[in-house]
Amino acid sequence: MLIDIVGAGAVGLLYTSRFIRAGIHVRLWTRTEKQADILRTEGLVVTERDGSVTKIRPIEAYPFQAADHIIQDSGKQIEVLGLFVKQTHLTNPFIERLGALPRATDSLFVCFQNGIGHIERLESVIAGEQLVKAVTTEAATRVAANHILHAGSGMTWLGQDVRNCERLQNNIKVVNNLLNQAGFQANLSNNIDNMIYHKLLINAVINPITAILRVPNGELLLTERRIRLMREVYEEVTSIYREAGIPVADDAWDNVLLVCRSTAHNTSSMLADVLQDRSTEIDSITGELLRKADAYALNVPVQRALYQFIQALDPMNPLL
């Protein structure tokens, strides 16, 4: 099976590397021609947590802007596409181009985005039954165009809202098997939305605070004041969840602390964006939570303050 991967950031490159090492055909789509050229000519370098280094080549990489022509000329339509771009890259032109790509009638688009709201936008160009929601706790950092650090192993879950097509459900099982074949711990989930909201809760607590304080995840636990701030954010998010009928696990707070400890040296994706003067995913995380809070007339002042702080750090914010 051919797997198309759109997005050559840290996590996209991690999945690319594992698939190729497992003998699975990958066609990788990058944001720039420059990165595609580097990957094709120099290969992909992966440094594991134990310091071991693997170079993977050849890499079949192309700029996404040329995807429609390349796919058409190759005669190899999309069967399974892993979407690894950030929410900030899901612009209307990008979504329209994605939806126009030549694809098989039973193709699947597996969406690995943080936050919420993207599936509804993608449904404007891709049938809902072809969209698969994915949640992963794999951690990676990109240190160069073709070099990543695998910062931590985790789980990957796949799920779908629509379950009335046996053929598509069988395809999801095939994708899940390919993930396991590639060395990932992958499972199918009947409650993927609960997992998405669980991850959203963790991201909503950790990401904005690390981005403002400019510290790795573990340093949030160094002082009582930081832990109190985390707890205030946590309480506001869970109040929104309760009002919206979204389940909150009994050990949800303990899981937030556990993530901080297990990823102590990691730079959150939001902090990485701030340090690189890039737009962050604050709209799809805290912004979406604020929209839910407004719908229920909930007062969540800490959420609103975090949102405004991160927005103020955005060099592309037209209001600045």
PDB file of N, CA and C in Angstrom, residues 77-149:
ATOM      1  N   GLN A  77      -3.090   7.135  -7.392  1.00  0.00           N
ATOM      2  CA  GLN A  77      -3.985   7.980  -6.613  1.00  0.00           C
ATOM      3  C   GLN A  77      -3.772   7.777  -5.111  1.00  0.00           C
ATOM      4  N   ILE A  78      -4.304   8.711  -4.349  1.00  0.00           N
ATOM      5  CA  ILE A  78      -4.209   8.614  -2.893  1.00  0.00           C
ATOM      6  C   ILE A  78      -5.063   7.457  -2.396  1.00  0.00           C
ATOM      7  N   GLU A  79      -4.446   6.591  -1.607  1.00  0.00           N
ATOM      8  CA  GLU A  79      -5.168   5.518  -0.925  1.00  0.00           C
ATOM      9  C   GLU A  79      -5.339   5.865   0.552  1.00  0.00           C
ATOM     10  N   VAL A  80      -4.214   6.139   1.197  1.00  0.00           N
ATOM     11  CA  VAL A  80      -4.202   6.577   2.591  1.00  0.00           C
ATOM     12  C   VAL A  80      -3.318   7.805   2.681  1.00  0.00           C
ATOM     13  N   LEU A  81      -3.851   8.875   3.243  1.00  0.00           N
ATOM     14  CA  LEU A  81      -3.075  10.101   3.414  1.00  0.00           C
ATOM     15  C   LEU A  81      -3.026  10.457   4.886  1.00  0.00           C
ATOM     16  N   GLY A  82      -1.828  10.580   5.430  1.00  0.00           N
ATOM     17  CA  GLY A  82      -1.640  11.042   6.793  1.00  0.00           C
ATOM     18  C   GLY A  82      -1.415  12.534   6.787  1.00  0.00           C
ATOM     19  N   LEU A  83      -2.297  13.285   7.437  1.00  0.00           N
ATOM     20  CA  LEU A  83      -2.215  14.744   7.452  1.00  0.00           C
ATOM     21  C   LEU A  83      -1.548  15.185   8.745  1.00  0.00           C
ATOM     22  N   PHE A  84      -0.308  15.671   8.632  1.00  0.00           N
ATOM     23  CA  PHE A  84       0.497  16.021   9.801  1.00  0.00           C
ATOM     24  C   PHE A  84       0.806  17.514   9.892  1.00  0.00           C
ATOM     25  N   VAL A  85       0.128  18.334   9.099  1.00  0.00           N
ATOM     26  CA  VAL A  85       0.383  19.771   9.186  1.00  0.00           C
ATOM     27  C   VAL A  85      -0.299  20.338  10.429  1.00  0.00           C
ATOM     28  N   LYS A  86       0.216  21.475  10.902  1.00  0.00           N
ATOM     29  CA  LYS A  86      -0.397  22.137  12.055  1.00  0.00           C
ATOM     30  C   LYS A  86      -1.699  22.805  11.635  1.00  0.00           C
ATOM     31  N   GLN A  87      -2.516  23.095  12.636  1.00  0.00           N
ATOM     32  CA  GLN A  87      -3.792  23.761  12.367  1.00  0.00           C
ATOM     33  C   GLN A  87      -3.581  25.098  11.668  1.00  0.00           C
ATOM     34  N   THR A  88      -2.486  25.784  11.984  1.00  0.00           N
ATOM     35  CA  THR A  88      -2.244  27.093  11.383  1.00  0.00           C
ATOM     36  C   THR A  88      -2.021  26.998   9.878  1.00  0.00           C
ATOM     37  N   HIS A  89      -1.664  25.805   9.382  1.00  0.00           N
ATOM     38  CA  HIS A  89      -1.441  25.618   7.949  1.00  0.00           C
ATOM     39  C   HIS A  89      -2.714  25.224   7.207  1.00  0.00           C
ATOM     40  N   LEU A  90      -3.779  24.960   7.942  1.00  0.00           N
ATOM     41  CA  LEU A  90      -5.029  24.548   7.304  1.00  0.00           C
ATOM     42  C   LEU A  90      -5.814  25.765   6.846  1.00  0.00           C
ATOM     43  N   THR A  91      -5.226  26.522   5.937  1.00  0.00           N
ATOM     44  CA  THR A  91      -5.893  27.672   5.351  1.00  0.00           C
ATOM     45  C   THR A  91      -6.929  27.198   4.332  1.00  0.00           C
ATOM     46  N   ASN A  92      -7.820  28.086   3.953  1.00  0.00           N
ATOM     47  CA  ASN A  92      -8.829  27.698   2.962  1.00  0.00           C
ATOM     48  C   ASN A  92      -8.204  27.258   1.643  1.00  0.00           C
ATOM     49  N   PRO A  93      -7.186  27.966   1.107  1.00  0.00           N
ATOM     50  CA  PRO A  93      -6.559  27.478  -0.135  1.00  0.00           C
ATOM     51  C   PRO A  93      -5.917  26.103   0.030  1.00  0.00           C
ATOM     52  N   PHE A  94      -5.286  25.850   1.198  1.00  0.00           N
ATOM     53  CA  PHE A  94      -4.672  24.543   1.429  1.00  0.00           C
ATOM     54  C   PHE A  94      -5.736  23.461   1.437  1.00  0.00           C
ATOM     55  N   ILE A  95      -6.833  23.703   2.141  1.00  0.00           N
ATOM     56  CA  ILE A  95      -7.904  22.708   2.241  1.00  0.00           C
ATOM     57  C   ILE A  95      -8.509  22.440   0.867  1.00  0.00           C
ATOM     58  N   GLU A  96      -8.706  23.481   0.086  1.00  0.00           N
ATOM     59  CA  GLU A  96      -9.261  23.297  -1.251  1.00  0.00           C
ATOM     60  C   GLU A  96      -8.321  22.460  -2.122  1.00  0.00           C
ATOM     61  N   ARG A  97      -7.010  22.733  -2.030  1.00  0.00           N
ATOM     62  CA  ARG A  97      -6.046  21.959  -2.817  1.00  0.00           C
ATOM     63  C   ARG A  97      -6.022  20.504  -2.352  1.00  0.00           C
ATOM     64  N   LEU A  98      -6.097  20.292  -1.044  1.00  0.00           N
ATOM     65  CA  LEU A  98      -6.116  18.933  -0.507  1.00  0.00           C
ATOM     66  C   LEU A  98      -7.319  18.169  -1.029  1.00  0.00           C
ATOM     67  N   GLY A  99      -8.475  18.816  -1.023  1.00  0.00           N
ATOM     68  CA  GLY A  99      -9.693  18.153  -1.469  1.00  0.00           C
ATOM     69  C   GLY A  99      -9.723  17.851  -2.954  1.00  0.00           C
ATOM     70  N   ALA A 100      -8.910  18.578  -3.731  1.00  0.00           N
ATOM     71  CA  ALA A 100      -8.897  18.394  -5.183  1.00  0.00           C
ATOM     72  C   ALA A 100      -7.900  17.333  -5.643  1.00  0.00           C
ATOM     73  N   LEU A 101      -7.120  16.758  -4.728  1.00  0.00           N
ATOM     74  CA  LEU A 101      -6.107  15.775  -5.123  1.00  0.00           C
ATOM     75  C   LEU A 101      -6.769  14.500  -5.656  1.00  0.00           C
ATOM     76  N   PRO A 102      -6.177  13.889  -6.679  1.00  0.00           N
ATOM     77  CA  PRO A 102      -6.732  12.620  -7.206  1.00  0.00           C
ATOM     78  C   PRO A 102      -6.687  11.534  -6.136  1.00  0.00           C
ATOM     79  N   ARG A 103      -7.832  10.921  -5.875  1.00  0.00           N
ATOM     80  CA  ARG A 103      -7.874   9.917  -4.814  1.00  0.00           C
ATOM     81  C   ARG A 103      -8.854   8.814  -5.159  1.00  0.00           C
ATOM     82  N   ALA A 104      -8.593   7.651  -4.572  1.00  0.00           N
ATOM     83  CA  ALA A 104      -9.473   6.502  -4.755  1.00  0.00           C
ATOM     84  C   ALA A 104     -10.802   6.757  -4.033  1.00  0.00           C
ATOM     85  N   THR A 105     -11.843   6.076  -4.490  1.00  0.00           N
ATOM     86  CA  THR A 105     -13.167   6.294  -3.898  1.00  0.00           C
ATOM     87  C   THR A 105     -13.228   5.842  -2.443  1.00  0.00           C
ATOM     88  N   ASP A 106     -12.363   4.899  -2.063  1.00  0.00           N
ATOM     89  CA  ASP A 106     -12.360   4.420  -0.675  1.00  0.00           C
ATOM     90  C   ASP A 106     -11.101   4.876   0.059  1.00  0.00           C
ATOM     91  N   SER A 107     -10.556   6.021  -0.352  1.00  0.00           N
ATOM     92  CA  SER A 107      -9.357   6.547   0.300  1.00  0.00           C
ATOM     93  C   SER A 107      -9.681   7.058   1.699  1.00  0.00           C
ATOM     94  N   LEU A 108      -8.636   7.151   2.504  1.00  0.00           N
ATOM     95  CA  LEU A 108      -8.774   7.643   3.875  1.00  0.00           C
ATOM     96  C   LEU A 108      -7.800   8.777   4.113  1.00  0.00           C
ATOM     97  N   PHE A 109      -8.260   9.799   4.832  1.00  0.00           N
ATOM     98  CA  PHE A 109      -7.418  10.910   5.259  1.00  0.00           C
ATOM     99  C   PHE A 109      -7.327  10.840   6.782  1.00  0.00           C
ATOM    100  N   VAL A 110      -6.143  10.531   7.282  1.00  0.00           N
ATOM    101  CA  VAL A 110      -5.944  10.332   8.723  1.00  0.00           C
ATOM    102  C   VAL A 110      -5.365  11.624   9.294  1.00  0.00           C
ATOM    103  N   CYS A 111      -6.121  12.265  10.178  1.00  0.00           N
ATOM    104  CA  CYS A 111      -5.826  13.638  10.619  1.00  0.00           C
ATOM    105  C   CYS A 111      -5.203  13.642  12.012  1.00  0.00           C
ATOM    106  N   PHE A 112      -3.948  14.102  12.094  1.00  0.00           N
ATOM    107  CA  PHE A 112      -3.176  14.087  13.336  1.00  0.00           C
ATOM    108  C   PHE A 112      -3.079  15.468  13.993  1.00  0.00           C
ATOM    109  N   GLN A 113      -4.047  16.341  13.764  1.00  0.00           N
ATOM    110  CA  GLN A 113      -3.928  17.710  14.270  1.00  0.00           C
ATOM    111  C   GLN A 113      -4.209  17.805  15.778  1.00  0.00           C
ATOM    112  N   ASN A 114      -3.503  18.730  16.430  1.00  0.00           N
ATOM    113  CA  ASN A 114      -3.845  19.099  17.799  1.00  0.00           C
ATOM    114  C   ASN A 114      -5.087  19.979  17.778  1.00  0.00           C
ATOM    115  N   GLY A 115      -5.764  20.048  18.915  1.00  0.00           N
ATOM    116  CA  GLY A 115      -6.924  20.927  19.006  1.00  0.00           C
ATOM    117  C   GLY A 115      -8.150  20.332  18.350  1.00  0.00           C
ATOM    118  N   ILE A 116      -9.148  21.187  18.167  1.00  0.00           N
ATOM    119  CA  ILE A 116     -10.412  20.750  17.592  1.00  0.00           C
ATOM    120  C   ILE A 116     -10.861  21.760  16.535  1.00  0.00           C
ATOM    121  N   GLY A 117     -11.858  21.393  15.758  1.00  0.00           N
ATOM    122  CA  GLY A 117     -12.428  22.288  14.761  1.00  0.00           C
ATOM    123  C   GLY A 117     -11.985  22.008  13.339  1.00  0.00           C
ATOM    124  N   HIS A 118     -10.888  21.243  13.168  1.00  0.00           N
ATOM    125  CA  HIS A 118     -10.362  21.029  11.821  1.00  0.00           C
ATOM    126  C   HIS A 118     -11.190  20.031  11.011  1.00  0.00           C
ATOM    127  N   ILE A 119     -11.769  19.048  11.666  1.00  0.00           N
ATOM    128  CA  ILE A 119     -12.539  18.041  10.931  1.00  0.00           C
ATOM    129  C   ILE A 119     -13.732  18.701  10.231  1.00  0.00           C
ATOM    130  N   GLU A 120     -14.401  19.592  10.938  1.00  0.00           N
ATOM    131  CA  GLU A 120     -15.550  20.275  10.337  1.00  0.00           C
ATOM    132  C   GLU A 120     -15.121  21.074   9.103  1.00  0.00           C
ATOM    133  N   ARG A 121     -13.957  21.683   9.133  1.00  0.00           N
ATOM    134  CA  ARG A 121     -13.474  22.461   7.992  1.00  0.00           C
ATOM    135  C   ARG A 121     -13.090  21.536   6.834  1.00  0.00           C
ATOM    136  N   LEU A 122     -12.470  20.404   7.148  1.00  0.00           N
ATOM    137  CA  LEU A 122     -12.075  19.469   6.099  1.00  0.00           C
ATOM    138  C   LEU A 122     -13.282  18.829   5.427  1.00  0.00           C
ATOM    139  N   GLU A 123     -14.381  18.719   6.162  1.00  0.00           N
ATOM    140  CA  GLU A 123     -15.585  18.112   5.594  1.00  0.00           C
ATOM    141  C   GLU A 123     -16.186  18.946   4.468  1.00  0.00           C
ATOM    142  N   SER A 124     -15.720  20.179   4.295  1.00  0.00           N
ATOM    143  CA  SER A 124     -16.219  21.004   3.198  1.00  0.00           C
ATOM    144  C   SER A 124     -15.718  20.506   1.844  1.00  0.00           C
ATOM    145  N   VAL A 125     -14.633  19.711   1.844  1.00  0.00           N
ATOM    146  CA  VAL A 125     -14.067  19.224   0.575  1.00  0.00           C
ATOM    147  C   VAL A 125     -13.848  17.714   0.556  1.00  0.00           C
ATOM    148  N   ILE A 126     -13.945  17.056   1.719  1.00  0.00           N
ATOM    149  CA  ILE A 126     -13.714  15.613   1.802  1.00  0.00           C
ATOM    150  C   ILE A 126     -14.885  14.985   2.548  1.00  0.00           C
ATOM    151  N   ALA A 127     -15.434  13.927   2.012  1.00  0.00           N
ATOM    152  CA  ALA A 127     -16.581  13.273   2.652  1.00  0.00           C
ATOM    153  C   ALA A 127     -16.215  12.824   4.063  1.00  0.00           C
ATOM    154  N   GLY A 128     -17.155  13.018   4.987  1.00  0.00           N
ATOM    155  CA  GLY A 128     -16.895  12.707   6.387  1.00  0.00           C
ATOM    156  C   GLY A 128     -16.464  11.279   6.624  1.00  0.00           C
ATOM    157  N   GLU A 129     -17.001  10.330   5.826  1.00  0.00           N
ATOM    158  CA  GLU A 129     -16.642   8.936   6.045  1.00  0.00           C
ATOM    159  C   GLU A 129     -15.209   8.629   5.623  1.00  0.00           C
ATOM    160  N   GLN A 130     -14.566   9.558   4.910  1.00  0.00           N
ATOM    161  CA  GLN A 130     -13.179   9.354   4.507  1.00  0.00           C
ATOM    162  C   GLN A 130     -12.192  10.007   5.477  1.00  0.00           C
ATOM    163  N   LEU A 131     -12.707  10.702   6.488  1.00  0.00           N
ATOM    164  CA  LEU A 131     -11.859  11.387   7.464  1.00  0.00           C
ATOM    165  C   LEU A 131     -11.723  10.546   8.727  1.00  0.00           C
ATOM    166  N   VAL A 132     -10.496  10.261   9.097  1.00  0.00           N
ATOM    167  CA  VAL A 132     -10.201   9.474  10.292  1.00  0.00           C
ATOM    168  C   VAL A 132      -9.502  10.379  11.300  1.00  0.00           C
ATOM    169  N   LYS A 133     -10.010  10.378  12.518  1.00  0.00           N
ATOM    170  CA  LYS A 133      -9.384  11.176  13.577  1.00  0.00           C
ATOM    171  C   LYS A 133      -8.267  10.363  14.218  1.00  0.00           C
ATOM    172  N   ALA A 134      -7.141  11.017  14.437  1.00  0.00           N
ATOM    173  CA  ALA A 134      -5.992  10.338  15.047  1.00  0.00           C
ATOM    174  C   ALA A 134      -5.488  11.139  16.228  1.00  0.00           C
ATOM    175  N   VAL A 135      -5.109  10.419  17.257  1.00  0.00           N
ATOM    176  CA  VAL A 135      -4.491  11.024  18.447  1.00  0.00           C
ATOM    177  C   VAL A 135      -3.200  10.273  18.718  1.00  0.00           C
ATOM    178  N   THR A 136      -2.119  11.004  18.899  1.00  0.00           N
ATOM    179  CA  THR A 136      -0.850  10.343  19.209  1.00  0.00           C
ATOM    180  C   THR A 136      -0.158  11.055  20.366  1.00  0.00           C
ATOM    181  N   THR A 137       0.539  10.269  21.161  1.00  0.00           N
ATOM    182  CA  THR A 137       1.375  10.834  22.222  1.00  0.00           C
ATOM    183  C   THR A 137       2.851  10.637  21.902  1.00  0.00           C
ATOM    184  N   GLU A 138       3.158  10.274  20.647  1.00  0.00           N
ATOM    185  CA  GLU A 138       4.553  10.235  20.214  1.00  0.00           C
ATOM    186  C   GLU A 138       5.119  11.647  20.266  1.00  0.00           C
ATOM    187  N   ALA A 139       6.374  11.776  20.674  1.00  0.00           N
ATOM    188  CA  ALA A 139       7.001  13.097  20.786  1.00  0.00           C
ATOM    189  C   ALA A 139       8.271  13.139  19.953  1.00  0.00           C
ATOM    190  N   ALA A 140       8.404  14.191  19.169  1.00  0.00           N
ATOM    191  CA  ALA A 140       9.600  14.354  18.332  1.00  0.00           C
ATOM    192  C   ALA A 140       9.885  15.837  18.161  1.00  0.00           C
ATOM    193  N   THR A 141      11.146  16.139  17.876  1.00  0.00           N
ATOM    194  CA  THR A 141      11.582  17.516  17.634  1.00  0.00           C
ATOM    195  C   THR A 141      12.373  17.541  16.338  1.00  0.00           C
ATOM    196  N   ARG A 142      12.075  18.511  15.499  1.00  0.00           N
ATOM    197  CA  ARG A 142      12.847  18.644  14.264  1.00  0.00           C
ATOM    198  C   ARG A 142      13.980  19.629  14.495  1.00  0.00           C
ATOM    199  N   VAL A 143      15.215  19.176  14.286  1.00  0.00           N
ATOM    200  CA  VAL A 143      16.379  20.027  14.519  1.00  0.00           C
ATOM    201  C   VAL A 143      16.985  20.529  13.209  1.00  0.00           C
ATOM    202  N   ALA A 144      16.571  19.962  12.094  1.00  0.00           N
ATOM    203  CA  ALA A 144      17.007  20.401  10.770  1.00  0.00           C
ATOM    204  C   ALA A 144      15.968  19.924   9.770  1.00  0.00           C
ATOM    205  N   ALA A 145      16.090  20.359   8.536  1.00  0.00           N
ATOM    206  CA  ALA A 145      15.100  20.003   7.520  1.00  0.00           C
ATOM    207  C   ALA A 145      14.951  18.503   7.352  1.00  0.00           C
ATOM    208  N   ASN A 146      16.032  17.762   7.628  1.00  0.00           N
ATOM    209  CA  ASN A 146      16.008  16.302   7.435  1.00  0.00           C
ATOM    210  C   ASN A 146      16.517  15.552   8.659  1.00  0.00           C
ATOM    211  N   HIS A 147      16.390  16.161   9.838  1.00  0.00           N
ATOM    212  CA  HIS A 147      16.903  15.525  11.060  1.00  0.00           C
ATOM    213  C   HIS A 147      15.920  15.751  12.203  1.00  0.00           C
ATOM    214  N   ILE A 148      15.495  14.644  12.828  1.00  0.00           N
ATOM    215  CA  ILE A 148      14.590  14.740  13.973  1.00  0.00           C
ATOM    216  C   ILE A 148      15.158  13.991  15.169  1.00  0.00           C
ATOM    217  N   LEU A 149      14.729  14.419  16.338  1.00  0.00           N
ATOM    218  CA  LEU A 149      15.003  13.703  17.585  1.00  0.00           C
ATOM    219  C   LEU A 149      13.702  13.048  18.026  1.00  0.00           C
TER     220      LEU A 149
END
